[in-house]
């Protein structure tokens, strides 16, 4: 595997696909002296219908491989599905900090005025016990309308790769919401892919709808873990790994080259 100097900080960012870019874009401009490795596990994309057990084992395997070859200062699981499936257990296997993203439910209850909250996430995230417990507890005071959709994940990925997506295809996913007497005024984007289609969601939903993703949370956690200053690295060496060569790889390469990544490599795992 290609080595990065051990003196350099390296942040490892993981997602099943391209959704983690929404997290990467947010943190790359805050920290300058850090190399990033982004791994998209496109071999098993999407994660949204996989079991938590499968996801935990897969992540352990990937993190072992990466951390055996790179000096990882921090791993960010930039995927709600993988985070709820693997945290906190996965921390027992590694000696570097690992943080993740989870649906911003706590922020949503602070934000909502009509006490109707929408939650968009994958099936595996919604089925997660901790998430279910939290929702059941909040049901006493709030109405929580849940939609889990892997189609939305695919549409977001398609859009990022430059394909045309049809607003009506997105709208159909929310059919059941359009009959509600009170519409959610706050919608949680509980999957890192969904901010990629925020503009489309804004067209579909009433103008005053408030959308919440988990970006802000992660930066707070991130700052606690990494000592970063404003010294710009002379030689940035951001690397992207993908786990399967498919027909989208060339488009994915261009996408990441435009984001300042230098090496795009296939990790056979
Ligand atoms: N980006 C992932 C998340 O935040 C989900 C995508 C998938 O289903 O693989 O949950």
PDB file of C-alpha atoms in Angstrom, residues 32-161:
ATOM      1  CA  UNK A  32      -5.137  22.390   6.883  1.00  0.00           C
ATOM      2  CA  UNK A  33      -2.257  20.267   8.145  1.00  0.00           C
ATOM      3  CA  UNK A  34      -3.964  16.959   7.738  1.00  0.00           C
ATOM      4  CA  UNK A  35      -3.922  14.270   5.098  1.00  0.00           C
ATOM      5  CA  UNK A  36      -7.153  12.528   4.352  1.00  0.00           C
ATOM      6  CA  UNK A  37      -7.783   8.981   3.287  1.00  0.00           C
ATOM      7  CA  UNK A  38     -11.336   8.375   2.094  1.00  0.00           C
ATOM      8  CA  UNK A  39     -12.548   4.840   1.613  1.00  0.00           C
ATOM      9  CA  UNK A  40     -15.803   4.065  -0.133  1.00  0.00           C
ATOM     10  CA  UNK A  41     -16.864   0.466   0.259  1.00  0.00           C
ATOM     11  CA  UNK A  42     -18.606   0.298  -3.090  1.00  0.00           C
ATOM     12  CA  UNK A  43     -18.189  -3.498  -3.095  1.00  0.00           C
ATOM     13  CA  UNK A  44     -20.973  -3.693  -0.512  1.00  0.00           C
ATOM     14  CA  UNK A  45     -22.846  -0.454  -1.277  1.00  0.00           C
ATOM     15  CA  UNK A  46     -25.545   0.172  -0.141  1.00  0.00           C
ATOM     16  CA  UNK A  47     -25.183  -0.596   3.562  1.00  0.00           C
ATOM     17  CA  UNK A  48     -28.746   0.463   4.300  1.00  0.00           C
ATOM     18  CA  UNK A  49     -30.167  -3.049   4.079  1.00  0.00           C
ATOM     19  CA  UNK A  50     -27.221  -4.954   5.576  1.00  0.00           C
ATOM     20  CA  UNK A  51     -27.229  -6.356   9.096  1.00  0.00           C
ATOM     21  CA  UNK A  52     -25.416  -4.482  11.853  1.00  0.00           C
ATOM     22  CA  UNK A  53     -23.315  -7.541  12.501  1.00  0.00           C
ATOM     23  CA  UNK A  54     -22.127  -7.673   8.908  1.00  0.00           C
ATOM     24  CA  UNK A  55     -21.310  -3.956   8.949  1.00  0.00           C
ATOM     25  CA  UNK A  56     -19.362  -4.176  12.216  1.00  0.00           C
ATOM     26  CA  UNK A  57     -17.233  -7.079  10.945  1.00  0.00           C
ATOM     27  CA  UNK A  58     -16.626  -5.362   7.629  1.00  0.00           C
ATOM     28  CA  UNK A  59     -15.533  -2.127   9.310  1.00  0.00           C
ATOM     29  CA  UNK A  60     -13.141  -3.940  11.623  1.00  0.00           C
ATOM     30  CA  UNK A  61     -11.553  -5.607   8.595  1.00  0.00           C
ATOM     31  CA  UNK A  62     -11.212  -2.314   6.721  1.00  0.00           C
ATOM     32  CA  UNK A  63      -9.857  -0.362   9.688  1.00  0.00           C
ATOM     33  CA  UNK A  64      -7.327  -3.125  10.430  1.00  0.00           C
ATOM     34  CA  UNK A  65      -6.052  -3.035   6.880  1.00  0.00           C
ATOM     35  CA  UNK A  66      -5.831   0.757   6.713  1.00  0.00           C
ATOM     36  CA  UNK A  67      -4.301   1.255  10.160  1.00  0.00           C
ATOM     37  CA  UNK A  68      -1.673  -1.417   9.504  1.00  0.00           C
ATOM     38  CA  UNK A  69      -0.440   0.706   6.632  1.00  0.00           C
ATOM     39  CA  UNK A  70      -1.072   4.278   7.710  1.00  0.00           C
ATOM     40  CA  UNK A  71      -0.616   6.306  10.828  1.00  0.00           C
ATOM     41  CA  UNK A  72      -4.243   7.090  11.580  1.00  0.00           C
ATOM     42  CA  UNK A  73      -4.838   9.952  14.028  1.00  0.00           C
ATOM     43  CA  UNK A  74      -8.591   9.729  13.810  1.00  0.00           C
ATOM     44  CA  UNK A  75     -11.172   7.642  11.986  1.00  0.00           C
ATOM     45  CA  UNK A  76     -14.465   9.220  11.027  1.00  0.00           C
ATOM     46  CA  UNK A  77     -17.291   6.907  10.133  1.00  0.00           C
ATOM     47  CA  UNK A  78     -19.067   9.328   7.818  1.00  0.00           C
ATOM     48  CA  UNK A  79     -22.073   7.054   7.487  1.00  0.00           C
ATOM     49  CA  UNK A  80     -25.019   6.960   9.877  1.00  0.00           C
ATOM     50  CA  UNK A  81     -25.771   3.324   9.066  1.00  0.00           C
ATOM     51  CA  UNK A  82     -22.222   2.177   9.771  1.00  0.00           C
ATOM     52  CA  UNK A  83     -21.923   4.398  12.860  1.00  0.00           C
ATOM     53  CA  UNK A  84     -25.066   3.123  14.574  1.00  0.00           C
ATOM     54  CA  UNK A  85     -24.089  -0.450  13.671  1.00  0.00           C
ATOM     55  CA  UNK A  86     -20.515  -0.331  14.919  1.00  0.00           C
ATOM     56  CA  UNK A  87     -20.135   2.318  17.627  1.00  0.00           C
ATOM     57  CA  UNK A  88     -19.116   2.123  20.409  1.00  0.00           C
ATOM     58  CA  UNK A  89     -18.009  -1.564  20.092  1.00  0.00           C
ATOM     59  CA  UNK A  90     -15.522  -0.944  17.326  1.00  0.00           C
ATOM     60  CA  UNK A  91     -13.453   1.313  19.585  1.00  0.00           C
ATOM     61  CA  UNK A  92     -12.340  -1.777  21.540  1.00  0.00           C
ATOM     62  CA  UNK A  93     -10.375  -3.003  18.530  1.00  0.00           C
ATOM     63  CA  UNK A  94      -8.230   0.061  17.812  1.00  0.00           C
ATOM     64  CA  UNK A  95      -5.986   2.460  19.680  1.00  0.00           C
ATOM     65  CA  UNK A  96      -6.872   5.601  17.705  1.00  0.00           C
ATOM     66  CA  UNK A  97     -10.059   7.603  18.252  1.00  0.00           C
ATOM     67  CA  UNK A  98     -13.067   6.675  16.169  1.00  0.00           C
ATOM     68  CA  UNK A  99     -16.048   8.973  15.793  1.00  0.00           C
ATOM     69  CA  UNK A 100     -19.204   8.726  13.748  1.00  0.00           C
ATOM     70  CA  UNK A 101     -22.379  10.448  12.691  1.00  0.00           C
ATOM     71  CA  UNK A 102     -25.860   9.711  13.950  1.00  0.00           C
ATOM     72  CA  UNK A 103     -29.216  11.265  13.067  1.00  0.00           C
ATOM     73  CA  UNK A 104     -29.512  14.691  14.720  1.00  0.00           C
ATOM     74  CA  UNK A 105     -32.602  13.804  16.760  1.00  0.00           C
ATOM     75  CA  UNK A 106     -31.595  15.891  19.793  1.00  0.00           C
ATOM     76  CA  UNK A 107     -31.128  18.996  17.655  1.00  0.00           C
ATOM     77  CA  UNK A 108     -34.461  18.388  15.945  1.00  0.00           C
ATOM     78  CA  UNK A 109     -36.419  18.426  19.179  1.00  0.00           C
ATOM     79  CA  UNK A 110     -34.839  21.769  20.017  1.00  0.00           C
ATOM     80  CA  UNK A 111     -35.673  23.153  16.600  1.00  0.00           C
ATOM     81  CA  UNK A 112     -39.243  21.967  15.965  1.00  0.00           C
ATOM     82  CA  UNK A 113     -42.101  24.355  16.668  1.00  0.00           C
ATOM     83  CA  UNK A 114     -45.043  22.153  15.697  1.00  0.00           C
ATOM     84  CA  UNK A 115     -43.563  19.045  17.373  1.00  0.00           C
ATOM     85  CA  UNK A 116     -43.774  17.035  14.178  1.00  0.00           C
ATOM     86  CA  UNK A 117     -40.363  15.780  13.097  1.00  0.00           C
ATOM     87  CA  UNK A 118     -39.450  13.902   9.934  1.00  0.00           C
ATOM     88  CA  UNK A 119     -36.642  11.370  10.001  1.00  0.00           C
ATOM     89  CA  UNK A 120     -35.038  10.171   6.781  1.00  0.00           C
ATOM     90  CA  UNK A 121     -32.548   7.355   7.175  1.00  0.00           C
ATOM     91  CA  UNK A 122     -31.732   3.885   5.932  1.00  0.00           C
ATOM     92  CA  UNK A 123     -33.576   0.769   7.012  1.00  0.00           C
ATOM     93  CA  UNK A 124     -30.645  -0.433   9.144  1.00  0.00           C
ATOM     94  CA  UNK A 125     -30.417   2.920  10.944  1.00  0.00           C
ATOM     95  CA  UNK A 126     -34.145   2.965  11.702  1.00  0.00           C
ATOM     96  CA  UNK A 127     -34.039  -0.628  12.971  1.00  0.00           C
ATOM     97  CA  UNK A 128     -31.140   0.111  15.317  1.00  0.00           C
ATOM     98  CA  UNK A 129     -32.161  -0.496  18.939  1.00  0.00           C
ATOM     99  CA  UNK A 130     -30.783   2.732  20.351  1.00  0.00           C
ATOM    100  CA  UNK A 131     -32.482   4.793  17.661  1.00  0.00           C
ATOM    101  CA  UNK A 132     -35.746   2.890  18.188  1.00  0.00           C
ATOM    102  CA  UNK A 133     -35.593   3.423  21.959  1.00  0.00           C
ATOM    103  CA  UNK A 134     -34.956   7.117  21.527  1.00  0.00           C
ATOM    104  CA  UNK A 135     -37.848   7.508  19.104  1.00  0.00           C
ATOM    105  CA  UNK A 136     -40.218   5.559  21.359  1.00  0.00           C
ATOM    106  CA  UNK A 137     -39.286   7.756  24.278  1.00  0.00           C
ATOM    107  CA  UNK A 138     -39.838  10.948  22.284  1.00  0.00           C
ATOM    108  CA  UNK A 139     -43.178   9.740  20.934  1.00  0.00           C
ATOM    109  CA  UNK A 140     -44.830  10.885  24.158  1.00  0.00           C
ATOM    110  CA  UNK A 141     -44.237  14.487  23.194  1.00  0.00           C
ATOM    111  CA  UNK A 142     -43.400  14.538  19.493  1.00  0.00           C
ATOM    112  CA  UNK A 143     -44.762  12.973  16.384  1.00  0.00           C
ATOM    113  CA  UNK A 144     -41.914  11.372  14.500  1.00  0.00           C
ATOM    114  CA  UNK A 145     -42.585  10.511  10.877  1.00  0.00           C
ATOM    115  CA  UNK A 146     -40.046   8.085   9.499  1.00  0.00           C
ATOM    116  CA  UNK A 147     -39.105   7.282   5.933  1.00  0.00           C
ATOM    117  CA  UNK A 148     -36.355   4.819   5.145  1.00  0.00           C
ATOM    118  CA  UNK A 149     -35.381   4.640   1.524  1.00  0.00           C
ATOM    119  CA  UNK A 150     -32.463   3.103  -0.300  1.00  0.00           C
ATOM    120  CA  UNK A 151     -33.807   4.601  -3.525  1.00  0.00           C
ATOM    121  CA  UNK A 152     -33.030   8.052  -2.122  1.00  0.00           C
ATOM    122  CA  UNK A 153     -29.453   6.933  -1.453  1.00  0.00           C
ATOM    123  CA  UNK A 154     -29.052   5.769  -5.067  1.00  0.00           C
ATOM    124  CA  UNK A 155     -30.582   8.984  -6.412  1.00  0.00           C
ATOM    125  CA  UNK A 156     -28.181  11.107  -4.334  1.00  0.00           C
ATOM    126  CA  UNK A 157     -25.227   9.118  -5.600  1.00  0.00           C
ATOM    127  CA  UNK A 158     -26.432   9.396  -9.200  1.00  0.00           C
ATOM    128  CA  UNK A 159     -26.782  13.146  -8.890  1.00  0.00           C
ATOM    129  CA  UNK A 160     -23.261  13.557  -7.532  1.00  0.00           C
ATOM    130  CA  UNK A 161     -21.889  11.545 -10.432  1.00  0.00           C
TER     131      UNK A 161
END
